[in-house]
């Protein structure tokens, strides 16, 4: 049973528009959430994170929103650029835990 | 700049062979992890280690073992490779005690078991 779910395997967006990637989780003990970005033939790289005590965190073009009551988070990329084309993994960690649970990933295509 | 390196980018092995995947990090991180990445399943944790000679099972440890004799090196061992272990293997490291900090990943090893 997947504790972190990314229900959209892929997303296609026009350059300059907003990309919204969604993630749902089931474990209410998760207290820290992260997004990683992965290009082909490379390992994932950290993109942005959010603690459960916040509902929004922003870093340049990237914003992560957390809705704890709905157990839902989303990553917004504005404006989207062709270089943003990659697989995005949502991840979550529970309090005091060593393990980070990853979602299945969403492949983003940004068309020029 | 954190660097995590993996010994091979591509590997082809026969069923039943013993396979060693090596991972080295140069940032003195306490925690090291081995994941496998499969389509539709994301990254699944095989084993992790929070200190030298310490190891903990992840979510899918069956068919694998690990070794951490030095802080910078974490090895994944497939005792007898099987075709269902064909996958992308990713090593990662992180500083700190509870793995709260972000993980730094190597480039991955794509393993094909025939």
Tab-separated table of C-alpha atoms in Angstrom:
chain	number	residue	atom	x	y	z
A	1	UNK	CA	0.000	0.000	0.000
A	2	UNK	CA	1.602	3.223	-1.154
A	3	UNK	CA	1.758	5.843	1.558
A	4	UNK	CA	2.734	8.576	-0.889
A	5	UNK	CA	0.779	8.738	-4.121
A	6	UNK	CA	1.350	10.704	-7.260
A	7	UNK	CA	-1.662	9.827	-9.359
A	8	UNK	CA	-0.582	11.556	-12.545
A	9	UNK	CA	2.199	9.639	-14.317
A	10	UNK	CA	2.755	12.536	-16.701
A	11	UNK	CA	1.891	16.167	-17.300
A	12	UNK	CA	2.391	18.337	-20.364
A	13	UNK	CA	2.536	22.134	-20.095
A	14	UNK	CA	3.309	24.983	-22.455
A	15	UNK	CA	6.393	27.053	-21.763
A	16	UNK	CA	5.560	30.105	-19.651
A	17	UNK	CA	2.447	28.559	-18.115
A	18	UNK	CA	2.025	27.123	-14.634
A	19	UNK	CA	2.841	23.483	-13.871
A	20	UNK	CA	1.002	21.931	-10.934
A	21	UNK	CA	2.158	18.563	-9.673
A	22	UNK	CA	0.069	16.850	-7.036
A	23	UNK	CA	0.817	14.409	-4.255
A	24	UNK	CA	-1.374	12.686	-1.658
A	25	UNK	CA	-0.281	10.845	1.451
A	26	UNK	CA	-1.984	8.576	3.937
A	27	UNK	CA	0.228	8.626	7.032
A	28	UNK	CA	-0.730	11.424	9.422
A	29	UNK	CA	2.630	10.993	11.194
A	30	UNK	CA	4.516	12.468	8.238
A	31	UNK	CA	5.952	15.806	9.327
A	32	UNK	CA	8.310	16.762	6.528
A	33	UNK	CA	7.757	16.719	2.800
A	34	UNK	CA	10.170	17.079	-0.059
A	35	UNK	CA	10.190	17.299	-3.826
A	36	UNK	CA	13.020	15.864	-5.870
A	37	UNK	CA	13.689	16.341	-9.559
A	38	UNK	CA	15.290	13.694	-11.745
A	39	UNK	CA	16.739	14.021	-15.221
A	40	UNK	CA	17.441	10.914	-17.314
A	41	UNK	CA	20.713	9.170	-16.468
A	42	UNK	CA	21.103	11.239	-13.290
A	43	UNK	CA	20.180	10.709	-9.674
A	44	UNK	CA	17.334	12.707	-8.108
A	45	UNK	CA	18.247	16.137	-6.784
A	46	UNK	CA	16.502	17.976	-4.000
A	47	UNK	CA	14.211	20.765	-5.145
A	48	UNK	CA	12.155	22.131	-2.266
A	49	UNK	CA	10.722	21.021	1.053
A	50	UNK	CA	8.082	21.963	3.586
A	51	UNK	CA	7.573	21.226	7.237
A	52	UNK	CA	4.152	20.207	8.468
A	53	UNK	CA	3.947	23.360	10.587
A	54	UNK	CA	3.761	25.427	7.416
A	55	UNK	CA	1.293	25.506	4.562
A	56	UNK	CA	3.475	27.154	1.939
A	57	UNK	CA	7.125	27.405	1.032
A	58	UNK	CA	8.487	29.343	-1.886
A	59	UNK	CA	11.837	29.281	-3.654
A	60	UNK	CA	12.035	31.310	-6.813
A	61	UNK	CA	9.774	29.796	-9.440
A	62	UNK	CA	8.908	26.844	-7.198
A	63	UNK	CA	6.237	26.849	-4.500
A	64	UNK	CA	5.040	23.930	-2.451
A	65	UNK	CA	1.629	24.013	-0.775
A	66	UNK	CA	0.618	21.684	2.033
A	67	UNK	CA	-2.970	20.940	3.044
A	68	UNK	CA	-2.693	18.754	6.135
A	69	UNK	CA	-6.394	18.208	6.595
A	70	UNK	CA	-6.632	16.823	3.072
A	71	UNK	CA	-3.229	15.086	3.310
A	72	UNK	CA	-2.322	16.726	0.052
A	73	UNK	CA	0.603	18.707	-1.241
A	74	UNK	CA	1.316	20.298	-4.561
A	75	UNK	CA	4.284	21.775	-6.363
A	76	UNK	CA	3.723	24.846	-8.515
A	77	UNK	CA	6.261	25.919	-11.112
A	78	UNK	CA	5.727	29.400	-12.523
A	79	UNK	CA	6.671	30.129	-15.228
A	80	UNK	CA	7.486	26.687	-16.589
A	81	UNK	CA	10.595	26.376	-18.724
A	82	UNK	CA	11.721	23.600	-21.102
A	83	UNK	CA	14.594	22.838	-18.713
A	84	UNK	CA	12.016	21.881	-16.093
A	85	UNK	CA	11.162	18.783	-18.122
A	86	UNK	CA	12.034	15.939	-15.767
A	87	UNK	CA	10.502	13.397	-13.412
A	88	UNK	CA	9.361	14.902	-10.116
A	89	UNK	CA	9.173	12.758	-6.998
A	90	UNK	CA	7.161	13.689	-3.953
A	91	UNK	CA	8.582	12.332	-0.692
A	92	UNK	CA	7.609	12.284	2.965
A	93	UNK	CA	9.264	11.516	6.285
A	94	UNK	CA	7.750	10.776	9.653
A	95	UNK	CA	8.800	12.262	12.949
A	96	UNK	CA	12.137	10.958	14.120
A	97	UNK	CA	12.283	8.449	11.317
A	98	UNK	CA	15.199	7.581	9.123
A	99	UNK	CA	13.099	6.562	6.212
A	100	UNK	CA	11.844	8.790	3.458
A	101	UNK	CA	8.915	7.438	1.483
A	102	UNK	CA	8.817	8.351	-2.194
A	103	UNK	CA	5.932	8.545	-4.590
A	104	UNK	CA	5.990	6.947	-8.033
A	105	UNK	CA	6.903	10.197	-9.757
A	106	UNK	CA	5.297	12.473	-12.342
A	107	UNK	CA	7.006	13.106	-15.661
A	108	UNK	CA	6.688	16.773	-16.638
A	109	UNK	CA	7.009	17.854	-20.274
A	110	UNK	CA	7.362	21.562	-20.879
A	111	UNK	CA	6.816	22.397	-24.536
A	112	UNK	CA	8.595	25.324	-26.105
B	1	UNK	CA	29.773	20.243	-3.512
B	2	UNK	CA	28.446	16.893	-2.336
B	3	UNK	CA	29.477	13.995	-4.450
B	4	UNK	CA	28.022	10.514	-4.387
B	5	UNK	CA	29.563	8.113	-6.827
B	6	UNK	CA	28.496	4.637	-7.836
B	7	UNK	CA	30.952	2.110	-9.201
B	8	UNK	CA	29.106	1.310	-12.422
B	9	UNK	CA	26.534	3.059	-14.568
B	10	UNK	CA	25.470	-0.102	-16.385
B	11	UNK	CA	25.856	-3.735	-15.393
B	12	UNK	CA	24.777	-6.981	-17.041
B	13	UNK	CA	24.804	-10.139	-14.940
B	14	UNK	CA	23.579	-13.707	-15.224
B	15	UNK	CA	20.981	-15.290	-12.966
B	16	UNK	CA	22.626	-16.741	-9.885
B	17	UNK	CA	25.687	-14.500	-9.970
B	18	UNK	CA	26.769	-12.570	-6.903
B	19	UNK	CA	26.645	-8.854	-7.633
B	20	UNK	CA	28.362	-6.013	-5.779
B	21	UNK	CA	27.247	-2.412	-6.158
B	22	UNK	CA	29.540	0.135	-4.566
B	23	UNK	CA	28.723	3.635	-3.404
B	24	UNK	CA	31.095	6.273	-2.080
B	25	UNK	CA	30.280	9.719	-0.678
B	26	UNK	CA	32.804	12.447	0.052
B	27	UNK	CA	30.887	14.649	2.509
B	28	UNK	CA	31.361	12.722	5.749
B	29	UNK	CA	27.639	11.954	5.919
B	30	UNK	CA	26.418	9.634	8.656
B	31	UNK	CA	23.470	8.191	6.757
B	32	UNK	CA	23.598	6.168	3.574
B	33	UNK	CA	20.788	4.514	1.638
B	34	UNK	CA	20.180	2.074	-1.187
B	35	UNK	CA	17.022	2.362	-3.291
B	36	UNK	CA	15.738	0.730	-6.396
B	37	UNK	CA	13.669	2.655	-8.904
B	38	UNK	CA	11.075	0.869	-11.017
B	39	UNK	CA	8.448	2.356	-13.347
B	40	UNK	CA	5.203	3.109	-11.545
B	41	UNK	CA	6.721	2.289	-8.157
B	42	UNK	CA	9.054	5.202	-7.568
B	43	UNK	CA	12.016	4.777	-5.253
B	44	UNK	CA	11.807	1.943	-2.781
B	45	UNK	CA	14.217	1.662	0.131
B	46	UNK	CA	16.244	-1.548	0.265
B	47	UNK	CA	18.609	-0.904	3.178
B	48	UNK	CA	20.033	2.041	5.030
B	49	UNK	CA	22.851	2.701	7.441
B	50	UNK	CA	23.181	5.468	10.019
B	51	UNK	CA	26.694	4.612	11.138
B	52	UNK	CA	29.672	2.475	10.277
B	53	UNK	CA	28.899	-1.227	10.628
B	54	UNK	CA	25.237	-0.402	11.299
B	55	UNK	CA	22.501	-1.418	8.901
B	56	UNK	CA	18.734	-1.417	8.911
B	57	UNK	CA	16.286	-3.098	6.578
B	58	UNK	CA	14.201	-0.907	4.386
B	59	UNK	CA	10.937	-1.841	2.727
B	60	UNK	CA	12.247	-4.464	0.284
B	61	UNK	CA	15.397	-6.104	1.737
B	62	UNK	CA	14.728	-9.633	0.505
B	63	UNK	CA	17.479	-10.926	-1.768
B	64	UNK	CA	19.884	-8.150	-0.776
B	65	UNK	CA	22.515	-7.521	1.867
B	66	UNK	CA	24.726	-4.538	2.603
B	67	UNK	CA	28.077	-3.711	4.073
B	68	UNK	CA	29.399	-0.519	5.613
B	69	UNK	CA	32.950	-0.983	6.822
B	70	UNK	CA	33.937	2.648	6.325
B	71	UNK	CA	31.884	5.787	6.775
B	72	UNK	CA	32.206	6.884	3.162
B	73	UNK	CA	31.394	3.539	1.532
B	74	UNK	CA	28.148	1.576	1.421
B	75	UNK	CA	27.934	-1.605	-0.622
B	76	UNK	CA	24.843	-3.412	-1.849
B	77	UNK	CA	25.176	-7.138	-2.449
B	78	UNK	CA	22.870	-9.346	-4.458
B	79	UNK	CA	23.737	-12.787	-3.140
B	80	UNK	CA	22.234	-14.652	-6.103
B	81	UNK	CA	20.928	-12.328	-8.770
B	82	UNK	CA	17.489	-12.990	-10.195
B	83	UNK	CA	15.688	-11.484	-13.185
B	84	UNK	CA	13.264	-9.618	-10.909
B	85	UNK	CA	16.231	-7.660	-9.571
B	86	UNK	CA	16.679	-5.998	-12.938
B	87	UNK	CA	16.271	-2.354	-12.001
B	88	UNK	CA	17.875	1.048	-11.515
B	89	UNK	CA	19.763	1.153	-8.218
B	90	UNK	CA	20.303	4.483	-6.517
B	91	UNK	CA	22.590	5.215	-3.614
B	92	UNK	CA	22.092	8.286	-1.433
B	93	UNK	CA	23.628	9.901	1.614
B	94	UNK	CA	22.531	12.494	4.137
B	95	UNK	CA	23.991	14.219	7.171
B	96	UNK	CA	22.439	14.294	10.611
B	97	UNK	CA	20.802	11.839	12.911
B	98	UNK	CA	17.334	11.096	11.690
B	99	UNK	CA	17.651	11.553	7.972
B	100	UNK	CA	15.529	14.661	8.091
B	101	UNK	CA	17.892	16.511	5.870
B	102	UNK	CA	17.763	16.124	2.176
B	103	UNK	CA	19.405	13.147	0.580
B	104	UNK	CA	22.099	13.401	-2.051
B	105	UNK	CA	21.909	10.795	-4.753
B	106	UNK	CA	24.437	9.131	-6.977
B	107	UNK	CA	23.818	8.811	-10.724
B	108	UNK	CA	22.462	5.291	-10.418
B	109	UNK	CA	23.428	1.852	-11.680
B	110	UNK	CA	21.192	0.228	-14.242
B	111	UNK	CA	21.383	-3.511	-13.633
B	112	UNK	CA	20.157	-6.078	-16.107
B	113	UNK	CA	19.955	-9.680	-14.916
B	114	UNK	CA	19.649	-12.211	-17.730
